[in-house]
PDB file of C-alpha atoms in Angstrom:
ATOM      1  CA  UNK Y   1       0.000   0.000   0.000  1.00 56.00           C
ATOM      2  CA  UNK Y   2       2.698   2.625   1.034  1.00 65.00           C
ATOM      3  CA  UNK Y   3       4.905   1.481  -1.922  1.00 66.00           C
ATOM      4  CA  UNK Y   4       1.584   2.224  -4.491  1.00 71.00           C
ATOM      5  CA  UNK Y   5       1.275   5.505  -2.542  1.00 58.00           C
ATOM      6  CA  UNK Y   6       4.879   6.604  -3.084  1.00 65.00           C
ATOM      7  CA  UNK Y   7       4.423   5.847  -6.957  1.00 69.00           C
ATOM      8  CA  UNK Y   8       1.200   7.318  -7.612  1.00 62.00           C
ATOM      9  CA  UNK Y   9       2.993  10.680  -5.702  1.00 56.00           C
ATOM     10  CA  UNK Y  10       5.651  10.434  -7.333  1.00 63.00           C
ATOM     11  CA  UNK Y  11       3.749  10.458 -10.392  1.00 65.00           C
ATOM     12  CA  UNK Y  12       1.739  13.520  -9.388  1.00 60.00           C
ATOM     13  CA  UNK Y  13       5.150  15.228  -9.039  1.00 58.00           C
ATOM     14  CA  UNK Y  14       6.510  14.704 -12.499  1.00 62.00           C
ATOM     15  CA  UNK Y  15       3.087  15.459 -14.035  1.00 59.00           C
ATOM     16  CA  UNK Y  16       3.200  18.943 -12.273  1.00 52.00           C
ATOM     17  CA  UNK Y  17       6.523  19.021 -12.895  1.00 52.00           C
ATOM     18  CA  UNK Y  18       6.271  19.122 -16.858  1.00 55.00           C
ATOM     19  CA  UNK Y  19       2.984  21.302 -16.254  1.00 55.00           C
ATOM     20  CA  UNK Y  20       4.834  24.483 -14.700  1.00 50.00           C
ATOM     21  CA  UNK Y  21       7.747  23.235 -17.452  1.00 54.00           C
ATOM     22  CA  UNK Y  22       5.691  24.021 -20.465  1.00 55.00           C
ATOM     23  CA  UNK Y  23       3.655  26.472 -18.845  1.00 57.00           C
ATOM     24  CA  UNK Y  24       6.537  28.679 -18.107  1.00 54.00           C
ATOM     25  CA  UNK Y  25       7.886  28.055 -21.517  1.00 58.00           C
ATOM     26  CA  UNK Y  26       4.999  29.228 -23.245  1.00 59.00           C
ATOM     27  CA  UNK Y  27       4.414  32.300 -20.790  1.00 57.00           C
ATOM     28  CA  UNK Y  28       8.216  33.100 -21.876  1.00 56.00           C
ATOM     29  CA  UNK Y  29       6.823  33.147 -25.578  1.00 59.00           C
ATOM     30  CA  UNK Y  30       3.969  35.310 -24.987  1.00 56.00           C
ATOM     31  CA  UNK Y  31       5.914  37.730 -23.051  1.00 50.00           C
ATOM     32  CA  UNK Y  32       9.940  37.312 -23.365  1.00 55.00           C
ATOM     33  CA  UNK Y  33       9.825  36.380 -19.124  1.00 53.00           C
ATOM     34  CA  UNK Y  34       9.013  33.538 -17.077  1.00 61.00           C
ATOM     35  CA  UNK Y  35       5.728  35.943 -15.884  1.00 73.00           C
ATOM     36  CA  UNK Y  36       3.086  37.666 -17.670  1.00 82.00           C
ATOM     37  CA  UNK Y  37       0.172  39.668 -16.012  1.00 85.00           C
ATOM     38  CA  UNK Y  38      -3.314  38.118 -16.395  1.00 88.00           C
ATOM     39  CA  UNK Y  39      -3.988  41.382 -18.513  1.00 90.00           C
ATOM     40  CA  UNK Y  40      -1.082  40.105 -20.867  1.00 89.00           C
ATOM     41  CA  UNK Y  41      -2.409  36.548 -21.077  1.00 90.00           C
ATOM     42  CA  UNK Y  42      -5.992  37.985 -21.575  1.00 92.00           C
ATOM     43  CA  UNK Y  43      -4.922  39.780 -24.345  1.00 92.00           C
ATOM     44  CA  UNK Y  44      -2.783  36.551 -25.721  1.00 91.00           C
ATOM     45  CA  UNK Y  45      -5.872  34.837 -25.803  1.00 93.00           C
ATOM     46  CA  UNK Y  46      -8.291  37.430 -27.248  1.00 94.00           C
ATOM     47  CA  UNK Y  47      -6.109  38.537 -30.297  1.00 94.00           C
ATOM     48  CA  UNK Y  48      -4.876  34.557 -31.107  1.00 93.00           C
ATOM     49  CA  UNK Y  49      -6.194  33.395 -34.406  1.00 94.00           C
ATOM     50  CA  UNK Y  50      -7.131  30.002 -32.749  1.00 94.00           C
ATOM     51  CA  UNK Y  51      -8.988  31.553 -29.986  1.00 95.00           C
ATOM     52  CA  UNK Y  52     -12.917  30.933 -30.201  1.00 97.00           C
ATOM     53  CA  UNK Y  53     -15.368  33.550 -28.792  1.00 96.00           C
ATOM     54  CA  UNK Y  54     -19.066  33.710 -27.889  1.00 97.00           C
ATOM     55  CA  UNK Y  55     -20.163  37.228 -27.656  1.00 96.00           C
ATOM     56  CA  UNK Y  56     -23.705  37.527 -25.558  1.00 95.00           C
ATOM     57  CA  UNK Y  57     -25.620  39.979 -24.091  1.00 94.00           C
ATOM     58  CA  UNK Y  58     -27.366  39.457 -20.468  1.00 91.00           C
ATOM     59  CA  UNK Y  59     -29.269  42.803 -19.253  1.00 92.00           C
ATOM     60  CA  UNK Y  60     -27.953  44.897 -21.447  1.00 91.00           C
ATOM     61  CA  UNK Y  61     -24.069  44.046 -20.452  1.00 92.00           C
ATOM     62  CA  UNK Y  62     -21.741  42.706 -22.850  1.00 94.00           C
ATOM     63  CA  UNK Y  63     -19.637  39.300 -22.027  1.00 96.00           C
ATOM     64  CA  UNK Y  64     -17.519  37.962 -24.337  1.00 97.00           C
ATOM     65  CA  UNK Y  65     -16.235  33.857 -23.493  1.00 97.00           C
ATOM     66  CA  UNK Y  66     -13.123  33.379 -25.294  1.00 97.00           C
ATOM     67  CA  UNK Y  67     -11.643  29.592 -25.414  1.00 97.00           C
ATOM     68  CA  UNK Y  68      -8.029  28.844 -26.650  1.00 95.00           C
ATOM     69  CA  UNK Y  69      -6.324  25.222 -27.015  1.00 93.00           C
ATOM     70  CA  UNK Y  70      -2.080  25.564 -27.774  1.00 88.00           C
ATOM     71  CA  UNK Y  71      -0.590  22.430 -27.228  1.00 84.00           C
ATOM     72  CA  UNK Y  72      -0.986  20.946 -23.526  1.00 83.00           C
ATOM     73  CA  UNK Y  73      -1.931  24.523 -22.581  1.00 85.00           C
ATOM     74  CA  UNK Y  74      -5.729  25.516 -22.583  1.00 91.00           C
ATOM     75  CA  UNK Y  75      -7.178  29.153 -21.815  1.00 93.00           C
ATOM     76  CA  UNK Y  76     -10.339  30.207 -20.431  1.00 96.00           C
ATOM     77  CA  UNK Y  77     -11.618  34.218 -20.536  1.00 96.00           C
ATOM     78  CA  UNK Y  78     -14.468  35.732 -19.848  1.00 97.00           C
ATOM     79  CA  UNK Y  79     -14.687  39.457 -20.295  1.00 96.00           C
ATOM     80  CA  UNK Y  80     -17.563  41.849 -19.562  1.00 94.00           C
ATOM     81  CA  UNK Y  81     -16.498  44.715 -22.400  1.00 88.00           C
ATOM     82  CA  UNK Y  82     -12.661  45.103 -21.956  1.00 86.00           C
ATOM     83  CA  UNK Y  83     -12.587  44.144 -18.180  1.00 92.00           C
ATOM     84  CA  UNK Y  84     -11.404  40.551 -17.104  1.00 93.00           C
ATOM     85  CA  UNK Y  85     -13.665  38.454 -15.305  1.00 94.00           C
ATOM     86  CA  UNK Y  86     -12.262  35.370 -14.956  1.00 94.00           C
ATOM     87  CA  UNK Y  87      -8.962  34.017 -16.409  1.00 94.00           C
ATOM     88  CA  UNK Y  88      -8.381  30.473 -16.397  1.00 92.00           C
ATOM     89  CA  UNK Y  89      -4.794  28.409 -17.882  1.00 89.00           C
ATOM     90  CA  UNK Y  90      -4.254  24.944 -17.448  1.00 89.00           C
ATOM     91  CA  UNK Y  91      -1.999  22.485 -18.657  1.00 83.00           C
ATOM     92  CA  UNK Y  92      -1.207  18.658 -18.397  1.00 79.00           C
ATOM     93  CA  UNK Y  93      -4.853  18.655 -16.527  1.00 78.00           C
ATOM     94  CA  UNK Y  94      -3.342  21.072 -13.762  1.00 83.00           C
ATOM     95  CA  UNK Y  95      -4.684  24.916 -12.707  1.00 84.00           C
ATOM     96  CA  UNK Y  96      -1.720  26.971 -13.588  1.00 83.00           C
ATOM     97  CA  UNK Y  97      -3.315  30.282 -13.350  1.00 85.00           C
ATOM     98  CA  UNK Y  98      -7.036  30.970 -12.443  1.00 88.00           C
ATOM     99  CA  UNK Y  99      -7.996  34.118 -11.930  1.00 90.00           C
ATOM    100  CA  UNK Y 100     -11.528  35.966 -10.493  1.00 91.00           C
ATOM    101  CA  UNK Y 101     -12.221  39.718 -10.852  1.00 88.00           C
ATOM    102  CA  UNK Y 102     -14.641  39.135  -7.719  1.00 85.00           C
ATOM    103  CA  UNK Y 103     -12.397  37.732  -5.681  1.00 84.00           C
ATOM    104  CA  UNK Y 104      -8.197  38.421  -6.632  1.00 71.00           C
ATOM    105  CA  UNK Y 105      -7.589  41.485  -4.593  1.00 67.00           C
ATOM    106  CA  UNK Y 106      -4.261  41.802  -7.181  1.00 66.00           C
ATOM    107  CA  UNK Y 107      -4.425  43.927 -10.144  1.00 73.00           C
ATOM    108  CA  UNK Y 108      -4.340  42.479 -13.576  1.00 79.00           C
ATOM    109  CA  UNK Y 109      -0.977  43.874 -14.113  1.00 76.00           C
ATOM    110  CA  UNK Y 110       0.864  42.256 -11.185  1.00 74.00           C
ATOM    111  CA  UNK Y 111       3.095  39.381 -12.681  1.00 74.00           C
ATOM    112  CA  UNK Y 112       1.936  35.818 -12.071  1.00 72.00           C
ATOM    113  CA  UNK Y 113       5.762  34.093 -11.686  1.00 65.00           C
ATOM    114  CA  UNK Y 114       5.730  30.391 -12.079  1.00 55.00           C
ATOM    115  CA  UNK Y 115       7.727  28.196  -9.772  1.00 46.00           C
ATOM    116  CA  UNK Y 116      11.276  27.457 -11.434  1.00 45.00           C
ATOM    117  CA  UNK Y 117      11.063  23.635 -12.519  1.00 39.00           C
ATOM    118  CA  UNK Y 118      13.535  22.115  -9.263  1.00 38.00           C
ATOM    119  CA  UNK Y 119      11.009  24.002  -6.830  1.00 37.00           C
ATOM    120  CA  UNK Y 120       7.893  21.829  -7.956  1.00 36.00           C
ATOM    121  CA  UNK Y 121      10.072  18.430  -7.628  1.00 37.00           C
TER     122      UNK Y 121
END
Protein backbone atom coordinates (compact mmCIF):
# COMPACT_ATOMS: atom_id res chain seq x y z
CA UNK A 1 0.00 0.00 0.00
CA UNK A 2 2.70 2.62 1.03
CA UNK A 3 4.91 1.48 -1.92
CA UNK A 4 1.58 2.22 -4.49
CA UNK A 5 1.28 5.51 -2.54
CA UNK A 6 4.88 6.60 -3.08
CA UNK A 7 4.42 5.85 -6.96
CA UNK A 8 1.20 7.32 -7.61
CA UNK A 9 2.99 10.68 -5.70
CA UNK A 10 5.65 10.43 -7.33
CA UNK A 11 3.75 10.46 -10.39
CA UNK A 12 1.74 13.52 -9.39
CA UNK A 13 5.15 15.23 -9.04
CA UNK A 14 6.51 14.70 -12.50
CA UNK A 15 3.09 15.46 -14.03
CA UNK A 16 3.20 18.94 -12.27
CA UNK A 17 6.52 19.02 -12.90
CA UNK A 18 6.27 19.12 -16.86
CA UNK A 19 2.98 21.30 -16.25
CA UNK A 20 4.83 24.48 -14.70
CA UNK A 21 7.75 23.24 -17.45
CA UNK A 22 5.69 24.02 -20.47
CA UNK A 23 3.66 26.47 -18.85
CA UNK A 24 6.54 28.68 -18.11
CA UNK A 25 7.89 28.05 -21.52
CA UNK A 26 5.00 29.23 -23.24
CA UNK A 27 4.41 32.30 -20.79
CA UNK A 28 8.22 33.10 -21.88
CA UNK A 29 6.82 33.15 -25.58
CA UNK A 30 3.97 35.31 -24.99
CA UNK A 31 5.91 37.73 -23.05
CA UNK A 32 9.94 37.31 -23.36
CA UNK A 33 9.83 36.38 -19.12
CA UNK A 34 9.01 33.54 -17.08
CA UNK A 35 5.73 35.94 -15.88
CA UNK A 36 3.09 37.67 -17.67
CA UNK A 37 0.17 39.67 -16.01
CA UNK A 38 -3.31 38.12 -16.39
CA UNK A 39 -3.99 41.38 -18.51
CA UNK A 40 -1.08 40.11 -20.87
CA UNK A 41 -2.41 36.55 -21.08
CA UNK A 42 -5.99 37.98 -21.58
CA UNK A 43 -4.92 39.78 -24.35
CA UNK A 44 -2.78 36.55 -25.72
CA UNK A 45 -5.87 34.84 -25.80
CA UNK A 46 -8.29 37.43 -27.25
CA UNK A 47 -6.11 38.54 -30.30
CA UNK A 48 -4.88 34.56 -31.11
CA UNK A 49 -6.19 33.40 -34.41
CA UNK A 50 -7.13 30.00 -32.75
CA UNK A 51 -8.99 31.55 -29.99
CA UNK A 52 -12.92 30.93 -30.20
CA UNK A 53 -15.37 33.55 -28.79
CA UNK A 54 -19.07 33.71 -27.89
CA UNK A 55 -20.16 37.23 -27.66
CA UNK A 56 -23.70 37.53 -25.56
CA UNK A 57 -25.62 39.98 -24.09
CA UNK A 58 -27.37 39.46 -20.47
CA UNK A 59 -29.27 42.80 -19.25
CA UNK A 60 -27.95 44.90 -21.45
CA UNK A 61 -24.07 44.05 -20.45
CA UNK A 62 -21.74 42.71 -22.85
CA UNK A 63 -19.64 39.30 -22.03
CA UNK A 64 -17.52 37.96 -24.34
CA UNK A 65 -16.24 33.86 -23.49
CA UNK A 66 -13.12 33.38 -25.29
CA UNK A 67 -11.64 29.59 -25.41
CA UNK A 68 -8.03 28.84 -26.65
CA UNK A 69 -6.32 25.22 -27.02
CA UNK A 70 -2.08 25.56 -27.77
CA UNK A 71 -0.59 22.43 -27.23
CA UNK A 72 -0.99 20.95 -23.53
CA UNK A 73 -1.93 24.52 -22.58
CA UNK A 74 -5.73 25.52 -22.58
CA UNK A 75 -7.18 29.15 -21.81
CA UNK A 76 -10.34 30.21 -20.43
CA UNK A 77 -11.62 34.22 -20.54
CA UNK A 78 -14.47 35.73 -19.85
CA UNK A 79 -14.69 39.46 -20.29
CA UNK A 80 -17.56 41.85 -19.56
CA UNK A 81 -16.50 44.72 -22.40
CA UNK A 82 -12.66 45.10 -21.96
CA UNK A 83 -12.59 44.14 -18.18
CA UNK A 84 -11.40 40.55 -17.10
CA UNK A 85 -13.67 38.45 -15.30
CA UNK A 86 -12.26 35.37 -14.96
CA UNK A 87 -8.96 34.02 -16.41
CA UNK A 88 -8.38 30.47 -16.40
CA UNK A 89 -4.79 28.41 -17.88
CA UNK A 90 -4.25 24.94 -17.45
CA UNK A 91 -2.00 22.48 -18.66
CA UNK A 92 -1.21 18.66 -18.40
CA UNK A 93 -4.85 18.66 -16.53
CA UNK A 94 -3.34 21.07 -13.76
CA UNK A 95 -4.68 24.92 -12.71
CA UNK A 96 -1.72 26.97 -13.59
CA UNK A 97 -3.31 30.28 -13.35
CA UNK A 98 -7.04 30.97 -12.44
CA UNK A 99 -8.00 34.12 -11.93
CA UNK A 100 -11.53 35.97 -10.49
CA UNK A 101 -12.22 39.72 -10.85
CA UNK A 102 -14.64 39.14 -7.72
CA UNK A 103 -12.40 37.73 -5.68
CA UNK A 104 -8.20 38.42 -6.63
CA UNK A 105 -7.59 41.48 -4.59
CA UNK A 106 -4.26 41.80 -7.18
CA UNK A 107 -4.42 43.93 -10.14
CA UNK A 108 -4.34 42.48 -13.58
CA UNK A 109 -0.98 43.87 -14.11
CA UNK A 110 0.86 42.26 -11.19
CA UNK A 111 3.09 39.38 -12.68
CA UNK A 112 1.94 35.82 -12.07
CA UNK A 113 5.76 34.09 -11.69
CA UNK A 114 5.73 30.39 -12.08
CA UNK A 115 7.73 28.20 -9.77
CA UNK A 116 11.28 27.46 -11.43
CA UNK A 117 11.06 23.64 -12.52
CA UNK A 118 13.53 22.11 -9.26
CA UNK A 119 11.01 24.00 -6.83
CA UNK A 120 7.89 21.83 -7.96
CA UNK A 121 10.07 18.43 -7.63
Amino acid sequence: MNLSFNNLFNKAKTTLHHAYSHAKETLYSITGTSSASVQQIADFVKTHPDATVVKKEYLGVNLSFYELVQGEMSYYLETKNAKVLQLDVHSHNHTVVAYRSYRDHLSVNTPVKFPNAQNTK
